Structure formats: C-alpha cells, structure tokens
Amino acid sequence: MGKYQADVEKLLKDIGGKENIAAVTHCATRMRFVLNDPDKADEKAIEDIPSVKGMFTNAGQFQVIIGNDVPTFYNEFTAVSGVEGVSKEQSKSIAKKNQNPIQRAVAVLAEIFTPIIPAIIVGGLILGFRNVLEGIDFGNGTIVSQSVFWNGVNDFLWLPGEAIFHFLPVGITWSVTRKMGTTQILGIILGITLVSPQLLNAYAVGSTAAADIPFWDFGFAQIDKIGYQAQVIPAMLAGFMLAYLEIFFRKRIPEAVSMIFVPLFALLPTILAAHVVLGPFGWWLGSGISFVVNTGLTSSVSWLFSALFGFLYAPLVITGLHHMTNAIDMQLIADFQSTNLWPMIALSNIAQGSAVLAVYFLHKGNKKEEQISIPATISCYLGVTEPAMFGINLKYVYPFIAAMIGSGLAGMFSNLMGVRANAIGVGGLPGILAINFNIGGGGLAFLVAMLIAIVVPFILTIVFRRQGIFNKIDPVEEATGNLAPEFATAGVSVSNVATEEAVSATPIATTEEKLFAPVDGQVIAIGEVSDPVFSQKMMGDGFAVRPTANEIYSPVVGKVTSVFETKHAIGLLTKTGAEVLVHMGLDTVELKGAPFDVKVKEGDEVTPNTLLAIMDIAAVKAAGKGTDVLTVLTNAEKVSSLTLTKTGEIKAKEHVGEAEML
C-alpha cells in the first residue's frame, strides 16, 4: 500500500472519478487537473483530505495543493486512476476547452497587458508627480512657475512619460507577438509605424482641418498619415494580424528562404492594413466604448453607474474581467485626456485593505493570521488587492461584502464630484498622485473619497461580524472553538470552548529555527511573489530573494529529503522539524531542469555554507520565467511564527530571520 493510497483514492472519487479527468499533471507543489465537468468536484470533501493543503481554479485548471511530496502523490494517483499525465503546456491547452469565449478573451487581454503593467505604473507615478509640479496652484503660482530647477525636472520627466503613454502601441504590438510566440522585433517595428514622427500626432487630429491632414498619394488612392499615439485597440488589431500572418506564411514558405519572405509578407501587408482599415476601425471602436463609459459616468444617472462599478470591481478582479478596464482607461485618456474610471479602481483597492485591517483588529493576537493580514493591508493600500481578497476577505465573506459597499459609496462620491485621473497604474493611497487637481473636486474630493473607502469598510466589517451578518462565525474561530466574546454572549453554544484566560495560561513550547539567505539579491516578503500559491501562503510561510547571483545555498541547517526530477526544487528537513522547500524560479518546472545544476543528493547534511545548486538566471529569464528563489516552511501547522529581521539587499548565507517551531 502506497504512502498516499487512501488520500489518492478519496481524491479520485471526490474529483468525479476517472471519467471526469481530461488531463492531469503536476508542478513542484500541486496537482493540476483539467476536468470534463468541474461541478462534479466536491471541493468540501477534497479540502478534508489530510494531504490536501488547499485548492483553487485558474485558467480552466483545477489545482490541488499537496506540497513538496507531490511527485510521490502524483505517481500513486496515476497508478490508482490509470490516467496518464500530460505536459503542463498540453494541460493548459486542454484547459482552454473549459473556458467560454469571454474567459478566453479576458485571458488574452491579461496576457497582453501583464508584461507592460510595470511601465504603466512607472508612467502613472511620473505623470502624477508632474501633475503636482504643474497642476496645483499654491496661491502664488505652481511649483514650476516659481522654480527654475523644478521646471527643468518637470520638462525632463515628460521624456519617459511620453515614451510610456504616447508610444504605448509599441508595447502592445510587442506584447501581442510575445504572447503569440512570433517574432517580437517585428511587433516593435509595427508599433513604431503607428506612432512615427512622420505621421500627424493623434492628439492633433481633432484640431486639424481635413484639408490639412497629410497623406500618401498613390495616384489611384490616398491614405491619411495619421498616428495612433496612446490608442489601444488599433495596436491590438494590428498586432494580431501580424502574428497570424507570420504563422500562416511560416507554414507555407520553405525554410531555406523563410528568413527573408516570412517577415516581408507578414509585416508590409499589416502596416498597410493598419493605416487603411484596422487603425480607423479600431479608433472608431475604442472611441465608441470610451464615449459610452464616459457618458454613463457623467450622465444624470452617473451616481448609479459609479456606485455599481465601485461595488462590482472587486468581484471583477476575481473573475479576471478587470483586465478589460485597462484598455478602457487608456482609451478614455486618449479621447478625453483623463479618466473617471481609474479613481474608483484606486478606491476599491483601499476599501479591501480597510476591511482586512478591521479583521486584524478583530482577531488581534492570532499570530498566524497577522502574518497574512498586515502585509495584505499594506499591499491593498499600495494598489494590489489579491493577497487581501484571497487570503482574508473571501475566506470570511463578510469583510469582502463590507469592502464592496465601501468601494461603491466612495466611487459614487468621487464620480459625483467630477474626480478624474491623468494616468493609470497608481492604485491605492498613492492613487492621489494621478488625480487631476484642476478638474471637478480634484485632490480634495478624492481625499474625502479615500476617507470613505477607509472608514466605511472598517466599520461595516466590525458590524457584520458582531451581528452575524453574511457569516455567523469566523471559520478560524469555528475550527478552534475559540469564539469571540460577542458570539458567546449571543447564545451560541459550543462544547469544550477554551476561554481566553485558559489559553493564555497554558504556555506553548517553541523552538527557534534560524533562516539564512539562499542567494545574493533582494529579500522580499512571500506575499510579494507573483505566484498566488506562494503569495497567499497556501504552501506555508517563508520569504523570497530576487537573485543577482547564480549560486543557491541552503537557507537552514538540516538534511536533504528530496530533489525534484526537474531540479528546480529541493526539500530539506531541520532538527526542529521544519520541512523546508527551496523553490528556484516561478513555473520553472516547465524548463525540465535545463537551467539547474544540483550539487546535493537525498540524505546529504547541509548548512548555510552548502551549495545546493547553480541556477542559470539568464536562461530562466530568457524562458520568460520569474527568477525568485523561495524558502517555504511547508508544515505550517508546526510553525508558530516567522519573522524577517532583514529586508532589501542581502548576501547569501546572511541571517535573514527566524521561525518559531511548535
């Protein structure tokens, strides 16, 4: 009988049986299923399986988190089920069958915008700072009107600001070719042809008489020389045409001459179509969408539009549909030089963070939860909501509802006051930098809206919890039997409930486990890692290092318990009982060990001076994967607390923190 046979048999039954499995594979920590009918999976029953540490659905895949012993679990599962695995890419391909057309479209938008979001955020900060320099009159004039130095800084900052937003089509066409797996330099060239200085700038088209618009004269036809600065949809349409033409000709032109004719036959027709058909149509479509949104948010029923958007934005994040707002926001800025949508998104970020903050105060003293709630609150206030929503708010439900209500009220107030943003990308509290101070209520109105987004969710979360609205008992309290006083006095009867005094009177013995940096680089909290399985601590608590060197050392004193076949992860066990996973890179299981040279084997004793492996950072980056090196304590039930004593730049083997082990 295998180690996990009972759990494997139960998982097979609860997932709907062998006939419900279209594909199965695994990575370093989780089983990845593509199910014929996801509704047949009994999530509650699966959650009760001892070896299952969590589950979630992403991109059509049903993912069950097992831990660093997942290869053994997977082998036993395939033996019991008789279902042979497929590669991760094949699994993703099959998973698309479980997505409807809207989900597929949203997934495409997400894949296009995700690589360029860092540039958009930087651009938003730059334009926000310029907004402060030149947009606020302090009584005796603006900052730039009073200072030669700041006037020069303001003028200089326009250089990167223009590059990011006016030349956004270049980033979009590049990102499309990257997503489609075609030649990326052709995407860049295509984007440049849409914003070339030879063309009439898109911002000048409205003020230029039709007779004065330059054109290419072919004798039998004329084509207007119009640029598409900051236009999103024309760039996307052109990018996809280029990619599909390249794929088409790549299959039909002999390899001996493909280097010459594939780029020629793909690029030139696309450039022509972009300026004759795709560009004008995309501009018309994008302008139509932005007109409808702007009209709805400035009409007599704008209060309803804005309240609904503010209320529903967080659920949109869960579904992934929020990626559509990036394109709409950019189009609003292109058409109206500002957007009334982005301020409400920033307020939704704040509202989710305020709800988590209330949960922190309600559960103060719960050390394990504090490790999630405190970083999640900070993350929300800086514009990233996923750790808060998935780690706390959705788990308890009532804080999520409270945040939605607060977001709706704050968004409605903001929009009624005419608040608009000059740029996007700067969310949460720093979102005020993107606000146009000279339109509507400006910065003052947005400050009031932020106050609403902070106070209302905080109060509602406490009220909902104490009144038992949306959720009578917190799952964490129900599981431990440690009810809050307000539930005890409300007549809730639970047997064997330990009082707070009894709990505090019983000391719990802990042992300190010292943690060391496994590689040179920058230490970051695990909540900042882009993979939700790690950032939401589904695998356990820990930390990550963004490496600047290739040598990976042991983060603890212990013994090697496992080396994954794909070489990207190594399991360790310490004398205090900590089960430690050293995970090199994100999604690097797909690389099949190519960038990794492991220097240890199972059974080896290790210390922070022991070289575990060499990771070729350049190769990992070239494959489009994240390079974060994670140290995760996977037996979370034995970890009382984990504290990082150092952040920022660090050298391998340096002491970085400690964990208290039960």
XYZ file of C-alpha atoms in Angstrom:
662
model
C 0.000 0.000 0.000
C 1.430 3.355 -1.044
C 2.088 6.249 1.317
C -0.866 8.249 -0.024
C -3.095 5.460 -1.322
C -6.065 6.296 0.910
C -5.848 10.008 0.064
C -5.376 9.253 -3.630
C -8.438 7.006 -3.744
C -10.538 9.616 -1.953
C -9.324 12.408 -4.242
C -10.130 10.328 -7.319
C -13.656 9.731 -6.005
C -14.259 13.332 -4.870
C -12.973 14.824 -8.108
C -15.661 12.970 -10.043
C -13.878 9.744 -10.901
C -11.559 8.767 -13.720
C -14.139 9.614 -16.385
C -14.199 13.271 -15.219
C -10.457 13.792 -15.791
C -9.485 15.220 -19.179
C -5.845 15.760 -18.205
C -3.647 15.688 -15.121
C -0.116 16.864 -14.451
C 1.793 18.357 -11.546
C 4.346 21.043 -10.743
C 6.518 21.454 -7.657
C 3.656 21.788 -5.190
C 0.293 20.996 -6.777
C -1.708 18.567 -8.834
C -3.157 20.234 -11.942
C -6.400 18.764 -13.262
C -8.451 19.652 -16.307
C -11.935 18.330 -15.545
C -14.635 17.487 -18.063
C -17.249 18.782 -15.616
C -15.753 20.976 -12.832
C -19.109 20.951 -10.995
C -18.645 17.254 -10.193
C -15.667 18.041 -7.956
C -16.708 18.003 -4.277
C -14.472 20.813 -3.004
C -15.573 20.437 0.625
C -14.714 16.738 0.636
C -11.389 17.343 -1.124
C -10.478 20.002 1.425
C -10.906 17.395 4.203
C -8.320 15.032 2.667
C -5.329 15.056 5.089
C -2.631 15.604 2.445
C -4.522 18.414 0.662
C -3.396 21.887 1.764
C -5.741 23.919 -0.425
C -7.190 24.251 -3.892
C -8.162 26.859 -6.453
C -9.263 27.093 -10.064
C -7.184 29.092 -12.509
C -7.302 29.339 -16.325
C -9.553 26.299 -16.623
C -7.379 24.130 -14.364
C -8.491 22.672 -11.031
C -5.341 22.817 -8.906
C -4.961 20.823 -5.684
C -2.066 21.824 -3.425
C -0.199 18.839 -1.973
C 3.238 20.157 -1.040
C 6.776 19.227 -1.864
C 5.926 15.493 -1.849
C 3.639 15.983 -4.852
C 5.755 13.764 -7.195
C 5.103 10.755 -4.933
C 1.419 11.670 -4.646
C 1.177 12.103 -8.419
C 2.790 8.735 -9.137
C 0.387 6.966 -6.770
C -2.557 8.863 -8.266
C -1.712 7.814 -11.829
C -1.194 4.227 -10.662
C -4.572 4.092 -8.909
C -6.533 6.066 -11.520
C -4.883 4.703 -14.634
C -4.845 8.249 -16.018
C -1.544 9.116 -17.663
C -0.257 12.647 -17.241
C 0.452 15.221 -19.899
C 2.866 18.131 -20.060
C 1.937 21.394 -18.373
C 1.559 23.117 -21.743
C -0.705 20.337 -23.016
C -2.730 20.686 -19.842
C -3.120 24.419 -20.429
C -4.208 23.755 -23.996
C -6.848 21.268 -22.897
C -7.932 23.619 -20.098
C -8.959 26.227 -22.656
C -11.868 23.959 -23.581
C -13.320 24.714 -20.141
C -13.278 28.448 -20.849
C -16.110 30.283 -22.553
C -15.363 32.919 -25.234
C -15.456 35.746 -22.683
C -12.977 33.957 -20.405
C -10.667 33.337 -23.350
C -10.864 36.982 -24.425
C -10.132 38.121 -20.877
C -7.198 35.702 -20.652
C -5.786 37.171 -23.869
C -6.167 40.724 -22.538
C -4.459 39.714 -19.321
C -1.530 38.142 -21.169
C -1.130 41.256 -23.317
C -1.308 43.848 -20.547
C 0.529 41.994 -17.761
C 4.046 42.446 -19.249
C 3.528 46.199 -19.780
C 1.869 46.980 -16.437
C 5.207 47.844 -14.723
C 5.822 50.532 -17.364
C 2.269 51.845 -16.966
C 2.719 52.068 -13.182
C 6.005 53.957 -13.555
C 4.418 56.237 -16.147
C 1.490 56.889 -13.824
C 3.833 57.866 -10.997
C 5.794 60.183 -13.282
C 2.716 61.896 -14.665
C 1.276 62.087 -11.155
C 4.387 63.839 -9.900
C 4.297 66.200 -12.880
C 0.672 66.863 -12.012
C 1.772 68.087 -8.575
C 4.542 70.227 -10.079
C 2.492 71.976 -12.731
C -1.135 71.396 -11.791
C -1.519 72.754 -8.264
C -1.689 76.495 -7.635
C -0.391 77.166 -4.126
C -1.664 80.752 -4.119
C 1.402 82.361 -5.585
C 1.531 80.035 -8.587
C 2.525 76.467 -9.360
C 5.841 74.921 -8.359
C 7.198 75.060 -11.914
C 6.278 78.737 -12.234
C 8.271 79.565 -9.112
C 11.361 77.396 -9.552
C 13.759 77.035 -12.471
C 15.005 73.719 -11.056
C 11.558 72.128 -10.742
C 10.577 73.489 -14.123
C 13.567 71.651 -15.584
C 12.672 68.468 -13.683
C 9.100 68.698 -14.936
C 10.253 69.169 -18.519
C 12.716 66.268 -18.260
C 10.116 63.880 -16.803
C 7.945 64.381 -19.873
C 10.510 62.318 -21.794
C 9.735 58.973 -20.059
C 6.075 59.929 -19.566
C 5.600 60.451 -23.297
C 7.573 57.310 -24.117
C 5.307 55.169 -21.948
C 1.862 56.538 -22.787
C 2.091 58.186 -26.212
C 4.125 55.284 -27.584
C 2.029 52.635 -25.816
C 1.138 50.967 -29.182
C 4.766 49.827 -29.467
C 4.477 47.992 -26.140
C 1.142 46.471 -27.123
C 2.244 45.160 -30.521
C 5.402 43.738 -28.921
C 3.340 42.067 -26.185
C 0.945 40.536 -28.730
C 3.806 38.932 -30.676
C 5.308 37.730 -27.401
C 2.019 36.118 -26.403
C 1.569 34.528 -29.861
C 5.125 33.218 -29.981
C 6.034 35.114 -33.142
C 8.968 37.434 -33.936
C 8.952 40.167 -31.297
C 11.144 42.648 -33.170
C 8.548 42.716 -35.949
C 5.959 43.647 -33.329
C 8.156 46.510 -32.159
C 8.659 47.758 -35.728
C 4.923 47.565 -36.380
C 4.264 49.626 -33.259
C 6.764 52.264 -34.339
C 4.999 52.612 -37.686
C 1.838 53.505 -35.762
C 3.474 56.356 -33.827
C 6.179 57.537 -36.230
C 7.029 61.287 -36.135
C 6.253 61.315 -39.891
C 2.561 60.911 -39.004
C 0.141 63.535 -37.747
C 0.035 63.078 -33.976
C -3.243 61.520 -32.821
C -3.743 64.336 -30.321
C -3.618 66.906 -33.160
C -6.152 65.200 -35.429
C -9.187 66.834 -33.815
C -7.785 70.347 -34.240
C -6.539 69.847 -37.811
C -8.762 70.680 -40.782
C -9.463 67.738 -43.086
C -7.726 69.503 -45.976
C -4.554 69.900 -43.889
C -4.157 66.241 -42.913
C -1.074 64.866 -44.735
C -1.444 61.770 -46.893
C 0.352 59.251 -49.063
C -0.646 59.749 -52.705
C -0.601 56.601 -54.841
C -2.351 58.221 -57.789
C -5.357 55.944 -57.715
C -5.742 56.223 -53.908
C -4.711 58.351 -50.945
C -4.040 57.191 -47.359
C -4.057 59.650 -44.465
C -0.818 59.910 -42.498
C -2.401 59.692 -39.048
C -0.630 58.407 -35.949
C -2.205 56.264 -33.249
C -0.461 57.595 -30.146
C -1.965 56.116 -26.936
C -4.529 54.118 -28.957
C -5.033 50.599 -27.606
C -7.452 48.768 -29.923
C -5.771 49.717 -33.240
C -2.470 48.420 -31.877
C -4.050 45.161 -30.684
C -5.777 44.523 -34.011
C -2.590 45.214 -35.953
C -0.526 43.066 -33.598
C -2.789 40.051 -34.016
C -2.887 40.432 -37.804
C 0.910 40.476 -37.890
C 1.143 37.389 -35.673
C -1.402 35.363 -37.638
C 0.169 36.308 -40.981
C 3.585 35.232 -39.722
C 2.183 31.904 -38.514
C 0.391 31.441 -41.855
C 3.447 32.095 -44.018
C 5.817 30.231 -41.724
C 3.905 27.031 -42.522
C 3.926 27.606 -46.284
C 7.275 29.182 -47.192
C 10.296 26.854 -47.456
C 12.644 27.127 -44.504
C 15.582 27.996 -46.772
C 14.050 31.377 -47.666
C 11.699 31.883 -44.716
C 14.073 34.351 -43.040
C 13.547 36.718 -45.988
C 9.970 36.258 -47.082
C 8.059 35.497 -43.872
C 8.867 38.885 -42.243
C 8.291 40.675 -45.582
C 4.906 39.113 -46.319
C 3.736 39.469 -42.709
C 4.931 42.993 -41.910
C 4.203 45.069 -45.033
C 0.566 43.962 -45.508
C -0.060 44.533 -41.800
C 1.343 48.067 -41.890
C -0.824 48.852 -44.914
C -3.935 47.330 -43.314
C -3.207 49.143 -40.055
C -3.365 52.545 -41.742
C -6.195 51.750 -44.173
C -8.612 49.550 -42.200
C -7.525 48.366 -38.754
C -6.406 51.743 -37.430
C -9.504 53.742 -38.427
C -11.839 50.930 -37.317
C -10.008 50.404 -34.028
C -10.026 54.138 -33.333
C -13.766 54.280 -34.031
C -14.467 51.243 -31.827
C -12.273 52.429 -28.972
C -13.732 55.926 -29.097
C -17.227 54.449 -29.085
C -16.521 52.384 -25.979
C -14.918 55.297 -24.142
C -17.806 57.577 -25.177
C -20.370 55.157 -23.736
C -18.441 54.760 -20.471
C -17.760 58.483 -20.124
C -21.388 59.331 -20.925
C -22.660 56.851 -18.364
C -20.353 58.298 -15.711
C -21.264 61.917 -16.487
C -25.000 61.495 -17.150
C -27.925 62.230 -14.835
C -27.716 58.654 -13.517
C -23.946 58.742 -13.048
C -24.484 58.032 -9.350
C -25.886 54.608 -10.284
C -23.132 53.813 -12.820
C -20.361 54.763 -10.403
C -21.931 53.030 -7.388
C -22.349 49.799 -9.367
C -18.829 49.933 -10.766
C -17.314 50.612 -7.345
C -19.394 47.819 -5.798
C -18.626 45.244 -8.503
C -14.964 45.971 -9.256
C -13.614 43.551 -6.619
C -15.695 40.625 -7.989
C -14.362 41.562 -11.444
C -10.835 41.042 -10.092
C -11.790 37.508 -9.023
C -13.079 36.645 -12.500
C -10.212 38.409 -14.290
C -12.612 40.709 -16.152
C -10.929 43.723 -14.547
C -8.227 43.466 -17.221
C -10.738 44.984 -19.658
C -10.693 48.231 -17.692
C -7.036 48.801 -18.586
C -7.944 49.178 -22.250
C -10.994 51.339 -21.444
C -8.991 53.599 -19.123
C -6.266 54.105 -21.716
C -8.875 54.914 -24.363
C -10.588 57.429 -22.048
C -7.262 59.177 -21.508
C -6.601 59.207 -25.257
C -10.039 60.682 -26.020
C -10.645 62.950 -23.020
C -7.111 63.466 -21.635
C -8.267 61.972 -18.321
C -10.309 59.055 -16.966
C -13.124 58.948 -14.423
C -12.784 55.167 -14.093
C -9.335 54.826 -12.548
C -10.064 56.841 -9.368
C -12.797 54.336 -8.495
C -10.381 51.431 -9.028
C -7.887 53.027 -6.631
C -10.694 53.443 -4.082
C -11.666 49.767 -4.404
C -8.059 48.862 -3.532
C -8.258 50.979 -0.389
C -11.642 49.544 0.644
C -10.398 45.941 0.500
C -7.384 46.904 2.610
C -9.574 48.616 5.218
C -11.723 45.503 5.591
C -8.596 43.408 6.204
C -7.409 45.983 8.745
C -10.698 45.535 10.628
C -10.244 41.752 10.602
C -6.752 42.261 12.018
C -8.158 44.198 14.981
C -10.990 41.711 15.461
C -8.553 38.775 15.521
C -5.666 40.557 17.230
C -3.421 38.026 18.893
C -3.827 35.413 16.183
C -0.172 35.428 15.176
C -0.591 33.172 12.163
C -3.336 35.316 10.674
C -1.473 38.549 11.422
C 1.292 37.352 9.111
C -1.254 37.480 6.284
C -3.465 40.410 7.274
C -0.782 43.024 7.976
C 1.140 42.607 4.676
C -2.184 42.239 2.824
C -3.447 45.563 4.226
C -0.255 47.344 3.192
C -0.415 45.703 -0.229
C -4.006 46.927 -0.739
C -3.161 50.458 0.319
C -0.408 50.369 -2.312
C -2.780 49.112 -5.007
C -2.526 45.276 -5.026
C -5.648 43.566 -3.657
C -5.248 39.857 -4.449
C -3.445 38.837 -1.186
C -6.156 40.542 0.883
C -9.092 39.222 -1.104
C -7.938 35.621 -1.413
C -6.105 35.397 1.903
C -8.662 37.017 4.231
C -11.758 38.701 2.801
C -13.154 35.920 0.616
C -12.382 33.353 3.292
C -14.628 35.153 5.793
C -17.062 36.675 3.230
C -18.378 39.493 5.424
C -15.261 41.719 5.100
C -15.411 41.261 1.317
C -19.045 42.457 1.248
C -18.186 45.355 3.575
C -15.353 46.408 1.251
C -17.639 46.226 -1.804
C -20.173 48.512 -0.130
C -17.495 50.977 0.966
C -15.972 50.943 -2.506
C -19.372 51.603 -4.101
C -20.072 54.586 -1.842
C -16.574 56.020 -2.268
C -16.688 55.548 -6.048
C -20.106 57.212 -6.257
C -18.902 60.226 -4.253
C -15.712 60.503 -6.296
C -17.558 60.447 -9.606
C -20.315 62.843 -8.481
C -17.553 65.274 -7.504
C -16.086 65.012 -11.007
C -12.761 63.462 -9.932
C -10.650 62.345 -12.895
C -7.163 60.864 -13.263
C -4.487 61.893 -15.733
C -2.913 58.431 -15.789
C -3.484 54.865 -14.633
C -1.352 52.321 -12.812
C -1.043 54.118 -9.480
C -3.615 52.490 -7.194
C -4.477 52.586 -3.502
C -3.440 55.582 -1.420
C -0.732 56.718 -3.909
C -3.548 56.975 -6.486
C -3.997 60.597 -5.464
C -0.841 61.383 -7.434
C -2.678 60.521 -10.649
C -5.664 62.778 -9.900
C -6.147 65.937 -11.961
C -6.363 68.692 -9.347
C -7.886 71.163 -11.800
C -10.979 69.133 -12.776
C -14.099 68.826 -10.607
C -13.400 68.403 -6.916
C -9.810 67.460 -7.652
C -7.493 66.193 -4.949
C -9.618 67.393 -2.018
C -12.656 65.448 -3.208
C -10.520 62.360 -3.757
C -9.151 62.689 -0.202
C -12.723 62.615 1.116
C -13.470 59.614 -1.106
C -10.400 57.839 0.297
C -11.638 58.565 3.815
C -14.979 56.954 2.907
C -13.126 53.930 1.492
C -11.176 53.597 4.749
C -13.887 54.246 7.347
C -17.000 52.594 5.856
C -15.498 49.106 5.180
C -13.741 49.156 8.572
C -16.961 49.904 10.471
C -19.138 47.585 8.371
C -16.705 44.696 8.830
C -16.976 45.020 12.610
C -20.764 45.425 12.484
C -21.256 42.452 10.140
C -19.045 40.255 12.297
C -20.724 41.192 15.591
C -24.240 40.916 14.191
C -23.514 37.634 12.413
C -24.372 39.145 9.011
C -23.166 37.159 5.964
C -21.200 34.829 8.253
C -22.271 33.862 11.764
C -18.879 32.591 12.928
C -15.408 33.171 11.541
C -14.046 29.906 10.121
C -10.855 30.293 12.163
C -12.880 30.570 15.375
C -15.243 27.771 14.443
C -12.317 25.456 13.751
C -10.524 26.225 17.033
C -13.642 26.513 19.179
C -12.329 29.859 20.436
C -15.379 32.066 19.951
C -15.183 35.809 20.284
C -16.986 37.174 23.394
C -19.824 38.718 21.370
C -20.772 35.289 19.983
C -20.587 33.644 23.390
C -22.965 36.199 24.898
C -25.305 35.981 21.917
C -26.315 32.466 22.877
C -24.017 30.495 20.545
C -23.384 27.143 22.185
C -20.132 25.318 21.530
C -18.857 22.436 23.623
C -15.335 22.384 25.045
C -14.750 26.077 24.378
C -11.487 27.256 25.913
C -11.636 30.730 27.400
C -9.042 33.322 26.536
C -7.685 33.142 30.096
C -7.283 29.374 29.916
C -5.477 29.602 26.606
C -3.129 32.327 27.773
C -2.440 30.432 30.996
C -1.085 27.427 29.100
C 2.413 28.141 27.756
C 3.281 26.622 24.393
C 6.867 25.431 23.996
C 8.545 26.626 20.833
C 11.958 26.151 19.265
C 13.717 28.801 17.180
C 14.772 27.899 13.642
C 17.244 30.357 12.147
C 16.804 31.216 8.472
C 19.534 32.341 6.094
C 19.546 33.928 2.642
C 19.990 31.225 -0.025
C 21.390 33.611 -2.656
C 22.679 37.139 -3.204
C 19.886 39.546 -4.053
C 16.932 41.413 -2.586
C 14.855 39.883 0.198
C 11.097 40.258 -0.280
C 8.093 39.125 1.724
C 6.466 35.994 0.366
C 3.292 37.994 -0.218
C 5.091 39.919 -2.978
C 5.717 36.793 -5.072
C 3.601 36.769 -8.247
C 2.521 33.102 -7.892
C -0.696 33.046 -5.766
C 0.093 29.621 -4.316
C 3.138 31.122 -2.618
C 1.984 34.729 -2.074
C -1.233 33.591 -0.368
C 0.790 31.171 1.774
C -1.148 28.144 0.569
C 2.104 26.201 0.754
C 3.199 27.791 4.016
C 5.045 30.855 5.271
C 8.500 31.897 4.192
C 10.345 34.503 2.182
C 11.867 35.030 -1.253
C 15.015 36.517 -2.709
C 15.190 38.134 -6.128
C 18.643 36.857 -7.065
C 21.628 38.675 -8.512
C 23.863 35.578 -8.470
C 23.558 32.004 -9.735
C 24.753 30.124 -6.629
C 21.944 28.801 -4.395
C 22.846 27.828 -0.810
C 20.890 26.090 1.920
C 18.713 28.509 3.959
C 18.821 26.207 7.024
C 20.873 23.602 8.820
C 19.371 20.225 8.039
C 19.211 17.275 5.662
C 18.156 16.913 2.012
C 14.924 14.904 1.828
C 14.108 15.279 -1.860
C 15.497 16.598 -5.133
C 12.834 17.080 -7.798
C 13.339 15.390 -11.152
C 13.116 18.779 -12.842
C 15.880 20.047 -10.488
C 14.053 23.327 -9.772
C 13.111 22.464 -6.176
C 14.823 20.818 -3.221
C 13.223 19.604 0.020
C 15.032 19.939 3.362
C 14.286 18.828 6.928
C 15.752 20.536 10.014
C 16.317 19.211 13.540
C 13.473 21.395 14.828
C 11.094 19.584 12.455
C 10.785 22.342 9.858
C 10.045 20.984 6.387
C 11.654 23.492 4.035
C 11.124 23.809 0.293
C 13.748 25.693 -1.714
C 11.997 26.606 -4.971
C 14.181 28.119 -7.705
C 12.213 30.391 -10.050
C 8.488 30.528 -10.808
C 6.858 27.979 -13.114
C 10.350 26.645 -13.844
C 9.075 23.053 -13.764
C 8.395 23.624 -17.484
C 12.129 24.036 -18.139
C 12.735 20.348 -17.305
C 15.903 21.020 -15.355
C 17.829 22.755 -18.137
C 18.919 25.897 -16.194
C 19.739 23.999 -12.952
C 22.837 22.135 -11.822
C 22.033 20.468 -8.480
C 25.063 19.832 -6.249
C 23.423 17.731 -3.496
C 21.519 14.458 -3.251
C 18.945 12.974 -0.903
C 20.372 12.250 2.544
C 23.111 14.908 2.392
C 23.620 17.043 5.501
C 23.536 20.768 4.688
C 24.335 24.101 6.330
C 24.076 27.695 5.031
C 27.576 27.162 3.613
C 26.391 24.226 1.476
C 25.963 24.962 -2.229
C 22.644 23.343 -3.179
C 22.554 24.228 -6.857
C 23.558 26.643 -9.580
C 20.685 28.370 -11.357
C 21.364 29.995 -14.722
C 19.445 33.242 -14.159
C 19.930 34.387 -17.753
C 18.424 31.156 -19.091
C 15.452 31.388 -16.729
C 14.789 34.976 -17.819
C 15.182 34.056 -21.483
C 12.493 31.420 -20.997
C 10.143 34.134 -19.719
C 10.060 32.797 -16.150
C 10.396 34.591 -12.821
C 13.710 34.149 -11.017
C 12.538 34.481 -7.385
C 14.186 31.918 -5.101
C 11.677 30.902 -2.417
C 12.237 29.441 1.021
C 8.936 27.993 2.268
C 8.188 26.164 5.529
C 5.591 23.745 4.220
C 4.452 22.141 7.501
C 2.547 25.265 8.521
C 0.824 23.507 11.420
C 4.181 23.378 13.241
C 5.170 26.993 12.537
C 4.115 29.326 15.353
C 5.512 32.472 13.728
C 8.044 33.627 11.180
C 9.899 36.923 11.399
C 12.182 38.540 8.841
C 14.836 40.634 10.567
C 16.340 41.926 7.344
C 14.913 43.285 4.102
C 16.415 44.768 0.964
C 19.822 43.810 -0.406
C 21.432 40.763 1.165
C 24.279 38.348 0.609
C 23.931 34.572 0.531
C 24.479 32.873 3.940
C 23.466 36.035 5.851
C 20.997 35.605 8.704
C 17.632 36.841 7.454
C 15.162 35.844 10.176
C 13.800 33.056 12.300
C 10.786 30.815 12.657
C 9.279 29.640 15.943
C 8.528 25.919 15.666
C 5.954 24.178 17.855
